[in-house]
C-alpha cells in the first residue's frame, strides 16, 4: 500500500473537506448541535482524514480495519473516544442515507461503554409559549405557527417536515403520510389544533407565498420555494428566544424530543410511540421512558413533603 513518506504534516484533501462541511451542515440543521460539538466533530474528522493519508486512503475509501487501526494508534479518554466514534458513525450514516449502496466502515466497530445521555425536552408550558410566539396576522407568522404546531403534534424530524409534499396531508382524515429514514412511509395523526392552523395557512398564507405558481412543497419560503432545514432551524431559534427560551436549549430536534416525552408523561404506549416516531427498533424509543422517570423523580422531590 502506498505510504506518505513526507515529513510535512498531512493536509486534508479538498474532497474530504467538502464531505466534512456537508455533513456538519446537515447535523447542524437537523439536530441543532452546539457550536462546540460541531467544532469537535470537525476536528475528529479532519484528524482521521489526515491520518488516512499515510495509508493512501480518504474518508470515503476508509475500511473497517483502517478505523480500528486509527483508534488503536490514538489513545484518548473514554468520553473522547465515544464522541470521536459518534462523529465517525454519524458521518458515514449520512453518506449511507444519500447513497444506500455505500459500505459503512463503522458498522462492526465496538462502541465504548459510557453513561447514556438523556434527550433534552422542553416543559409543556415552554412549548405552549413557543407555539404562540409567531404573529399569525402575518403571512410568514401563520406559516411558522403551522410548521411549529405540526412539528410538535406529529413528532417529525426536521428533514421530514421541510420535505413534506402538499399531497402528503389528508385534511379530511386528519393524517399525514411521512417518508422517514430508509424511505419508509408511516401515517401520523395530526391533532385538531395543528390541523386548524395548517388549513388556515393553506387558505391564507400559502397562495401568497406561491406567487401564482404550484410548487409541490407543503411549506414555502417567502421566495415561493420549499423550506430548507436551515430556514426552519433559524425560525425555531428566533421564536424560542422571543419567549425567553435559552437558544442553547431549543432546536427542531428538541421539539421532537418534547413530543415523545410529553406523550409518555400522559400515558402513551411505548409501541405506539415507536410507530409515531418512525423508529425501526423499540430500544431507540425506550430512552424516553428514562426521560419520563427522571421528570417524575424531580416532581416528587419538588412537591412531596418528604421528597
mmCIF file of C-alpha atoms in Angstrom:
data_model
loop_
_atom_site.group_PDB
_atom_site.id
_atom_site.type_symbol
_atom_site.label_atom_id
_atom_site.label_comp_id
_atom_site.label_asym_id
_atom_site.label_seq_id
_atom_site.Cartn_x
_atom_site.Cartn_y
_atom_site.Cartn_z
ATOM 1 C CA UNK A 1 0.000 0.000 0.000
ATOM 2 C CA UNK A 2 1.204 3.464 -0.836
ATOM 3 C CA UNK A 3 2.693 5.297 2.157
ATOM 4 C CA UNK A 4 3.185 9.018 2.691
ATOM 5 C CA UNK A 5 6.923 9.378 3.415
ATOM 6 C CA UNK A 6 6.905 13.185 3.528
ATOM 7 C CA UNK A 7 7.749 14.768 6.882
ATOM 8 C CA UNK A 8 5.303 17.580 6.185
ATOM 9 C CA UNK A 9 2.014 17.254 8.119
ATOM 10 C CA UNK A 10 -0.708 15.670 6.003
ATOM 11 C CA UNK A 11 -3.269 18.080 4.606
ATOM 12 C CA UNK A 12 -6.986 17.292 4.451
ATOM 13 C CA UNK A 13 -7.923 16.830 0.815
ATOM 14 C CA UNK A 14 -10.429 19.117 -0.850
ATOM 15 C CA UNK A 15 -12.859 16.217 -1.326
ATOM 16 C CA UNK A 16 -12.674 15.282 2.360
ATOM 17 C CA UNK A 17 -13.127 18.929 3.355
ATOM 18 C CA UNK A 18 -16.252 19.163 1.185
ATOM 19 C CA UNK A 19 -17.683 15.955 2.663
ATOM 20 C CA UNK A 20 -16.992 17.155 6.212
ATOM 21 C CA UNK A 21 -18.557 20.560 5.540
ATOM 22 C CA UNK A 22 -21.684 18.996 4.020
ATOM 23 C CA UNK A 23 -22.026 16.614 6.972
ATOM 24 C CA UNK A 24 -21.659 19.380 9.573
ATOM 25 C CA UNK A 25 -24.274 21.476 7.809
ATOM 26 C CA UNK A 26 -26.715 18.553 7.876
ATOM 27 C CA UNK A 27 -26.304 17.755 11.592
ATOM 28 C CA UNK A 28 -26.414 21.453 12.468
ATOM 29 C CA UNK A 29 -29.712 21.985 10.682
ATOM 30 C CA UNK A 30 -31.325 18.677 11.664
ATOM 31 C CA UNK A 31 -30.214 18.308 15.283
ATOM 32 C CA UNK A 32 -29.243 21.830 16.307
ATOM 33 C CA UNK A 33 -25.892 20.696 17.699
ATOM 34 C CA UNK A 34 -23.934 23.215 19.740
ATOM 35 C CA UNK A 35 -21.077 25.036 18.025
ATOM 36 C CA UNK A 36 -18.604 23.362 20.367
ATOM 37 C CA UNK A 37 -19.847 19.913 19.359
ATOM 38 C CA UNK A 38 -19.669 20.820 15.662
ATOM 39 C CA UNK A 39 -16.079 22.028 16.105
ATOM 40 C CA UNK A 40 -15.187 18.799 17.925
ATOM 41 C CA UNK A 41 -16.734 16.725 15.118
ATOM 42 C CA UNK A 42 -14.801 18.728 12.546
ATOM 43 C CA UNK A 43 -11.548 18.238 14.431
ATOM 44 C CA UNK A 44 -12.158 14.484 14.827
ATOM 45 C CA UNK A 45 -12.966 14.007 11.143
ATOM 46 C CA UNK A 46 -10.028 16.127 9.972
ATOM 47 C CA UNK A 47 -7.700 14.213 12.297
ATOM 48 C CA UNK A 48 -8.911 10.934 10.788
ATOM 49 C CA UNK A 49 -8.628 12.308 7.244
ATOM 50 C CA UNK A 50 -5.007 13.392 7.806
ATOM 51 C CA UNK A 51 -4.152 10.054 9.410
ATOM 52 C CA UNK A 52 -5.636 8.158 6.468
ATOM 53 C CA UNK A 53 -3.321 9.956 4.026
ATOM 54 C CA UNK A 54 -0.405 7.795 5.202
ATOM 55 C CA UNK A 55 -2.439 4.687 4.309
ATOM 56 C CA UNK A 56 -3.300 6.029 0.874
ATOM 57 C CA UNK A 57 -6.960 6.432 1.718
ATOM 58 C CA UNK A 58 -9.608 9.125 2.116
ATOM 59 C CA UNK A 59 -12.671 9.301 4.366
ATOM 60 C CA UNK A 60 -14.822 7.750 1.641
ATOM 61 C CA UNK A 61 -12.404 4.907 0.882
ATOM 62 C CA UNK A 62 -11.568 4.047 4.507
ATOM 63 C CA UNK A 63 -12.270 0.476 5.568
ATOM 64 C CA UNK A 64 -13.156 -1.001 8.948
ATOM 65 C CA UNK A 65 -9.559 -2.072 9.598
ATOM 66 C CA UNK A 66 -8.387 1.479 8.904
ATOM 67 C CA UNK A 67 -10.691 2.900 11.558
ATOM 68 C CA UNK A 68 -9.755 0.162 14.029
ATOM 69 C CA UNK A 69 -6.069 0.925 13.487
ATOM 70 C CA UNK A 70 -6.748 4.646 13.909
ATOM 71 C CA UNK A 71 -8.469 4.113 17.257
ATOM 72 C CA UNK A 72 -5.607 1.892 18.400
ATOM 73 C CA UNK A 73 -2.982 4.468 17.450
ATOM 74 C CA UNK A 74 -4.806 7.411 19.054
ATOM 75 C CA UNK A 75 -5.468 6.583 22.738
ATOM 76 C CA UNK A 76 -7.889 9.058 24.327
ATOM 77 C CA UNK A 77 -10.250 9.140 27.313
ATOM 78 C CA UNK A 78 -13.431 7.042 27.100
ATOM 79 C CA UNK A 79 -15.716 10.050 26.618
ATOM 80 C CA UNK A 80 -13.459 11.483 23.925
ATOM 81 C CA UNK A 81 -13.391 8.089 22.221
ATOM 82 C CA UNK A 82 -17.195 7.934 22.381
ATOM 83 C CA UNK A 83 -17.519 11.410 20.873
ATOM 84 C CA UNK A 84 -14.994 10.540 18.165
ATOM 85 C CA UNK A 85 -16.829 7.349 17.268
ATOM 86 C CA UNK A 86 -20.124 9.243 17.311
ATOM 87 C CA UNK A 87 -18.694 11.722 14.806
ATOM 88 C CA UNK A 88 -17.493 8.909 12.541
ATOM 89 C CA UNK A 89 -20.743 6.925 12.775
ATOM 90 C CA UNK A 90 -22.878 9.936 12.046
ATOM 91 C CA UNK A 91 -20.625 10.995 9.190
ATOM 92 C CA UNK A 92 -20.819 7.612 7.468
ATOM 93 C CA UNK A 93 -24.527 7.180 8.268
ATOM 94 C CA UNK A 94 -25.220 10.473 6.485
ATOM 95 C CA UNK A 95 -23.425 9.161 3.413
ATOM 96 C CA UNK A 96 -25.377 5.890 3.507
ATOM 97 C CA UNK A 97 -28.593 7.870 3.812
ATOM 98 C CA UNK A 98 -27.909 9.590 0.497
ATOM 99 C CA UNK A 99 -26.018 6.700 -1.114
ATOM 100 C CA UNK A 100 -27.720 3.444 0.015
ATOM 101 C CA UNK A 101 -25.038 1.236 -1.584
ATOM 102 C CA UNK A 102 -22.172 2.809 0.378
ATOM 103 C CA UNK A 103 -20.261 0.395 2.644
ATOM 104 C CA UNK A 104 -20.203 1.905 6.166
ATOM 105 C CA UNK A 105 -16.793 1.098 7.767
ATOM 106 C CA UNK A 106 -18.061 1.827 11.307
ATOM 107 C CA UNK A 107 -20.745 -0.877 11.467
ATOM 108 C CA UNK A 108 -18.722 -3.617 13.168
ATOM 109 C CA UNK A 109 -16.551 -1.409 15.387
ATOM 110 C CA UNK A 110 -17.286 -1.931 19.089
ATOM 111 C CA UNK A 111 -18.633 1.104 20.908
ATOM 112 C CA UNK A 112 -17.018 2.259 24.161
ATOM 113 C CA UNK A 113 -19.293 1.929 27.192
ATOM 114 C CA UNK A 114 -20.310 5.337 28.513
ATOM 115 C CA UNK A 115 -23.269 6.611 30.534
ATOM 116 C CA UNK A 116 -26.163 7.246 28.163
ATOM 117 C CA UNK A 117 -27.249 10.876 27.991
ATOM 118 C CA UNK A 118 -30.963 11.598 28.021
ATOM 119 C CA UNK A 119 -32.691 13.590 25.278
ATOM 120 C CA UNK A 120 -33.469 17.162 26.344
ATOM 121 C CA UNK A 121 -37.120 18.167 26.234
ATOM 122 C CA UNK A 122 -38.895 21.445 26.886
ATOM 123 C CA UNK A 123 -41.519 21.756 29.599
ATOM 124 C CA UNK A 124 -45.104 21.794 28.322
ATOM 125 C CA UNK A 125 -45.529 25.454 29.278
ATOM 126 C CA UNK A 126 -42.378 26.307 27.287
ATOM 127 C CA UNK A 127 -43.742 24.540 24.220
ATOM 128 C CA UNK A 128 -47.008 26.453 24.619
ATOM 129 C CA UNK A 129 -45.060 29.709 24.702
ATOM 130 C CA UNK A 130 -43.089 28.732 21.605
ATOM 131 C CA UNK A 131 -46.216 27.774 19.661
ATOM 132 C CA UNK A 132 -47.833 31.133 20.456
ATOM 133 C CA UNK A 133 -44.721 33.147 19.527
ATOM 134 C CA UNK A 134 -45.381 33.713 15.771
ATOM 135 C CA UNK A 135 -47.639 36.602 14.790
ATOM 136 C CA UNK A 136 -50.392 34.769 12.925
ATOM 137 C CA UNK A 137 -51.770 38.022 11.494
ATOM 138 C CA UNK A 138 -48.849 37.953 9.040
ATOM 139 C CA UNK A 139 -48.232 35.536 6.173
ATOM 140 C CA UNK A 140 -44.891 34.269 7.486
ATOM 141 C CA UNK A 141 -46.142 34.183 11.069
ATOM 142 C CA UNK A 142 -49.073 31.969 10.080
ATOM 143 C CA UNK A 143 -46.705 29.685 8.176
ATOM 144 C CA UNK A 144 -44.363 29.490 11.176
ATOM 145 C CA UNK A 145 -47.226 28.688 13.548
ATOM 146 C CA UNK A 146 -48.485 25.933 11.254
ATOM 147 C CA UNK A 147 -44.998 24.405 10.993
ATOM 148 C CA UNK A 148 -44.359 24.543 14.746
ATOM 149 C CA UNK A 149 -47.784 23.096 15.534
ATOM 150 C CA UNK A 150 -47.265 20.227 13.079
ATOM 151 C CA UNK A 151 -43.710 19.554 14.277
ATOM 152 C CA UNK A 152 -44.893 19.202 17.866
ATOM 153 C CA UNK A 153 -48.161 17.426 17.017
ATOM 154 C CA UNK A 154 -46.522 14.746 14.860
ATOM 155 C CA UNK A 155 -43.001 14.483 16.322
ATOM 156 C CA UNK A 156 -41.394 14.842 12.911
ATOM 157 C CA UNK A 157 -37.710 15.028 12.104
ATOM 158 C CA UNK A 158 -36.816 18.412 10.624
ATOM 159 C CA UNK A 159 -35.928 16.816 7.275
ATOM 160 C CA UNK A 160 -39.339 15.092 7.213
ATOM 161 C CA UNK A 161 -41.110 18.374 7.927
ATOM 162 C CA UNK A 162 -39.450 20.536 5.286
ATOM 163 C CA UNK A 163 -39.626 17.797 2.637
ATOM 164 C CA UNK A 164 -43.366 17.213 3.048
ATOM 165 C CA UNK A 165 -45.185 17.485 -0.285
ATOM 166 C CA UNK A 166 -48.606 19.098 -0.360
ATOM 167 C CA UNK A 167 -50.065 15.716 -1.303
ATOM 168 C CA UNK A 168 -48.824 14.135 1.963
ATOM 169 C CA UNK A 169 -51.561 15.829 4.012
ATOM 170 C CA UNK A 170 -55.101 14.457 4.152
ATOM 171 C CA UNK A 171 -57.052 17.204 5.906
ATOM 172 C CA UNK A 172 -60.350 15.292 5.752
ATOM 173 C CA UNK A 173 -58.963 12.297 7.666
ATOM 174 C CA UNK A 174 -56.516 14.365 9.701
ATOM 175 C CA UNK A 175 -53.473 12.223 8.859
ATOM 176 C CA UNK A 176 -50.082 12.820 7.345
ATOM 177 C CA UNK A 177 -48.033 10.427 5.209
ATOM 178 C CA UNK A 178 -44.406 10.831 6.240
ATOM 179 C CA UNK A 179 -41.385 9.407 4.429
ATOM 180 C CA UNK A 180 -38.750 8.699 7.061
ATOM 181 C CA UNK A 181 -35.292 7.172 7.156
ATOM 182 C CA UNK A 182 -34.631 4.482 4.599
ATOM 183 C CA UNK A 183 -37.567 5.710 2.504
ATOM 184 C CA UNK A 184 -40.087 4.076 4.865
ATOM 185 C CA UNK A 185 -43.557 5.620 4.914
ATOM 186 C CA UNK A 186 -45.700 5.952 8.019
ATOM 187 C CA UNK A 187 -49.092 7.501 8.715
ATOM 188 C CA UNK A 188 -49.148 10.029 11.551
ATOM 189 C CA UNK A 189 -52.321 11.566 13.003
ATOM 190 C CA UNK A 190 -52.464 15.366 13.096
ATOM 191 C CA UNK A 191 -54.138 16.945 16.122
ATOM 192 C CA UNK A 192 -57.109 19.282 15.769
ATOM 193 C CA UNK A 193 -55.201 22.424 16.742
ATOM 194 C CA UNK A 194 -52.355 21.715 14.318
ATOM 195 C CA UNK A 195 -54.833 20.894 11.567
ATOM 196 C CA UNK A 196 -56.678 24.161 12.196
ATOM 197 C CA UNK A 197 -53.510 26.219 11.695
ATOM 198 C CA UNK A 198 -52.404 24.182 8.684
ATOM 199 C CA UNK A 199 -55.757 24.743 6.998
ATOM 200 C CA UNK A 200 -55.554 28.472 7.761
ATOM 201 C CA UNK A 201 -52.050 28.507 6.275
ATOM 202 C CA UNK A 202 -53.236 26.677 3.147
ATOM 203 C CA UNK A 203 -56.058 29.160 2.590
ATOM 204 C CA UNK A 204 -54.496 32.457 3.677
ATOM 205 C CA UNK A 205 -50.694 32.186 3.503
ATOM 206 C CA UNK A 206 -49.568 29.534 1.049
ATOM 207 C CA UNK A 207 -51.230 31.104 -2.030
ATOM 208 C CA UNK A 208 -49.450 34.377 -1.229
ATOM 209 C CA UNK A 209 -46.097 32.628 -0.879
ATOM 210 C CA UNK A 210 -46.665 30.521 -4.028
ATOM 211 C CA UNK A 211 -46.985 33.726 -6.112
ATOM 212 C CA UNK A 212 -49.348 32.179 -8.639
ATOM 213 C CA UNK A 213 -47.257 29.030 -9.096
ATOM 214 C CA UNK A 214 -47.944 25.492 -7.892
ATOM 215 C CA UNK A 215 -44.797 24.282 -6.085
ATOM 216 C CA UNK A 216 -45.051 20.720 -4.707
ATOM 217 C CA UNK A 217 -43.789 21.508 -1.185
ATOM 218 C CA UNK A 218 -46.327 21.927 1.615
ATOM 219 C CA UNK A 219 -44.414 24.699 3.379
ATOM 220 C CA UNK A 220 -42.946 27.528 1.306
ATOM 221 C CA UNK A 221 -40.354 30.237 1.846
ATOM 222 C CA UNK A 222 -41.053 33.876 1.031
ATOM 223 C CA UNK A 223 -39.489 33.150 -2.371
ATOM 224 C CA UNK A 224 -42.155 30.606 -3.186
ATOM 225 C CA UNK A 225 -39.802 27.632 -2.827
ATOM 226 C CA UNK A 226 -39.702 24.726 -0.389
ATOM 227 C CA UNK A 227 -38.308 25.475 3.065
ATOM 228 C CA UNK A 228 -34.833 24.214 3.981
ATOM 229 C CA UNK A 229 -33.666 22.665 7.241
ATOM 230 C CA UNK A 230 -31.564 25.751 7.936
ATOM 231 C CA UNK A 231 -34.561 28.072 7.490
ATOM 232 C CA UNK A 232 -36.682 26.108 9.937
ATOM 233 C CA UNK A 233 -33.822 25.770 12.428
ATOM 234 C CA UNK A 234 -33.375 29.551 12.353
ATOM 235 C CA UNK A 235 -37.062 30.343 12.848
ATOM 236 C CA UNK A 236 -37.332 27.877 15.760
ATOM 237 C CA UNK A 237 -34.382 29.582 17.473
ATOM 238 C CA UNK A 238 -35.780 33.038 16.806
ATOM 239 C CA UNK A 239 -39.248 32.297 18.167
ATOM 240 C CA UNK A 240 -37.817 30.396 21.133
ATOM 241 C CA UNK A 241 -35.603 33.296 22.165
ATOM 242 C CA UNK A 242 -38.523 35.711 21.764
ATOM 243 C CA UNK A 243 -40.422 33.897 24.558
ATOM 244 C CA UNK A 244 -37.436 33.554 26.872
ATOM 245 C CA UNK A 245 -36.135 30.084 25.981
ATOM 246 C CA UNK A 246 -32.341 29.916 26.026
ATOM 247 C CA UNK A 247 -31.083 29.475 22.457
ATOM 248 C CA UNK A 248 -28.899 26.552 23.573
ATOM 249 C CA UNK A 249 -31.989 24.641 24.736
ATOM 250 C CA UNK A 250 -34.084 24.944 21.619
ATOM 251 C CA UNK A 251 -33.808 23.259 18.223
ATOM 252 C CA UNK A 252 -36.118 21.348 15.874
ATOM 253 C CA UNK A 253 -34.943 18.054 17.389
ATOM 254 C CA UNK A 254 -35.788 19.289 20.886
ATOM 255 C CA UNK A 255 -39.388 19.677 19.684
ATOM 256 C CA UNK A 256 -39.343 16.017 18.578
ATOM 257 C CA UNK A 257 -37.952 15.010 21.984
ATOM 258 C CA UNK A 258 -40.643 17.098 23.687
ATOM 259 C CA UNK A 259 -43.367 15.411 21.615
ATOM 260 C CA UNK A 260 -42.186 11.954 22.703
ATOM 261 C CA UNK A 261 -41.595 12.859 26.354
ATOM 262 C CA UNK A 262 -44.950 14.599 26.786
ATOM 263 C CA UNK A 263 -46.836 11.701 25.184
ATOM 264 C CA UNK A 264 -45.244 9.253 27.616
ATOM 265 C CA UNK A 265 -45.934 11.575 30.537
ATOM 266 C CA UNK A 266 -49.614 11.436 29.593
ATOM 267 C CA UNK A 267 -49.693 7.626 29.391
ATOM 268 C CA UNK A 268 -48.902 6.809 25.767
ATOM 269 C CA UNK A 269 -47.975 3.232 24.873
ATOM 270 C CA UNK A 270 -44.303 2.730 24.028
ATOM 271 C CA UNK A 271 -45.039 0.641 20.921
ATOM 272 C CA UNK A 272 -47.414 3.286 19.622
ATOM 273 C CA UNK A 273 -44.777 5.951 20.253
ATOM 274 C CA UNK A 274 -42.255 3.873 18.298
ATOM 275 C CA UNK A 275 -44.591 3.857 15.297
ATOM 276 C CA UNK A 276 -45.268 7.583 15.554
ATOM 277 C CA UNK A 277 -41.566 8.430 15.698
ATOM 278 C CA UNK A 278 -40.655 6.037 12.902
ATOM 279 C CA UNK A 279 -38.053 4.172 14.956
ATOM 280 C CA UNK A 280 -37.048 0.833 13.468
ATOM 281 C CA UNK A 281 -36.074 -0.571 16.899
ATOM 282 C CA UNK A 282 -38.020 -0.309 20.166
ATOM 283 C CA UNK A 283 -34.727 0.149 22.051
ATOM 284 C CA UNK A 284 -34.349 3.566 20.413
ATOM 285 C CA UNK A 285 -37.733 4.636 21.735
ATOM 286 C CA UNK A 286 -37.150 3.256 25.243
ATOM 287 C CA UNK A 287 -34.743 6.087 26.081
ATOM 288 C CA UNK A 288 -37.813 8.301 26.503
ATOM 289 C CA UNK A 289 -39.064 6.147 29.376
ATOM 290 C CA UNK A 290 -35.923 7.189 31.261
ATOM 291 C CA UNK A 291 -36.667 10.841 30.491
ATOM 292 C CA UNK A 292 -40.187 10.435 31.835
ATOM 293 C CA UNK A 293 -38.913 8.705 35.006
ATOM 294 C CA UNK A 294 -36.405 11.470 35.637
ATOM 295 C CA UNK A 295 -39.203 14.010 35.310
ATOM 296 C CA UNK A 296 -41.336 12.130 37.852
ATOM 297 C CA UNK A 297 -38.395 11.987 40.267
ATOM 298 C CA UNK A 298 -37.906 15.750 40.031
ATOM 299 C CA UNK A 299 -41.639 16.312 40.516
ATOM 300 C CA UNK A 300 -41.659 14.075 43.601
ATOM 301 C CA UNK A 301 -38.602 15.755 45.089
ATOM 302 C CA UNK A 302 -40.081 19.202 44.500
ATOM 303 C CA UNK A 303 -43.607 18.639 45.839
ATOM 304 C CA UNK A 304 -43.603 15.682 48.238
ATOM 305 C CA UNK A 305 -43.233 16.680 51.916
ATOM 306 C CA UNK A 306 -40.552 14.018 52.335
ATOM 307 C CA UNK A 307 -39.040 14.438 48.891
#
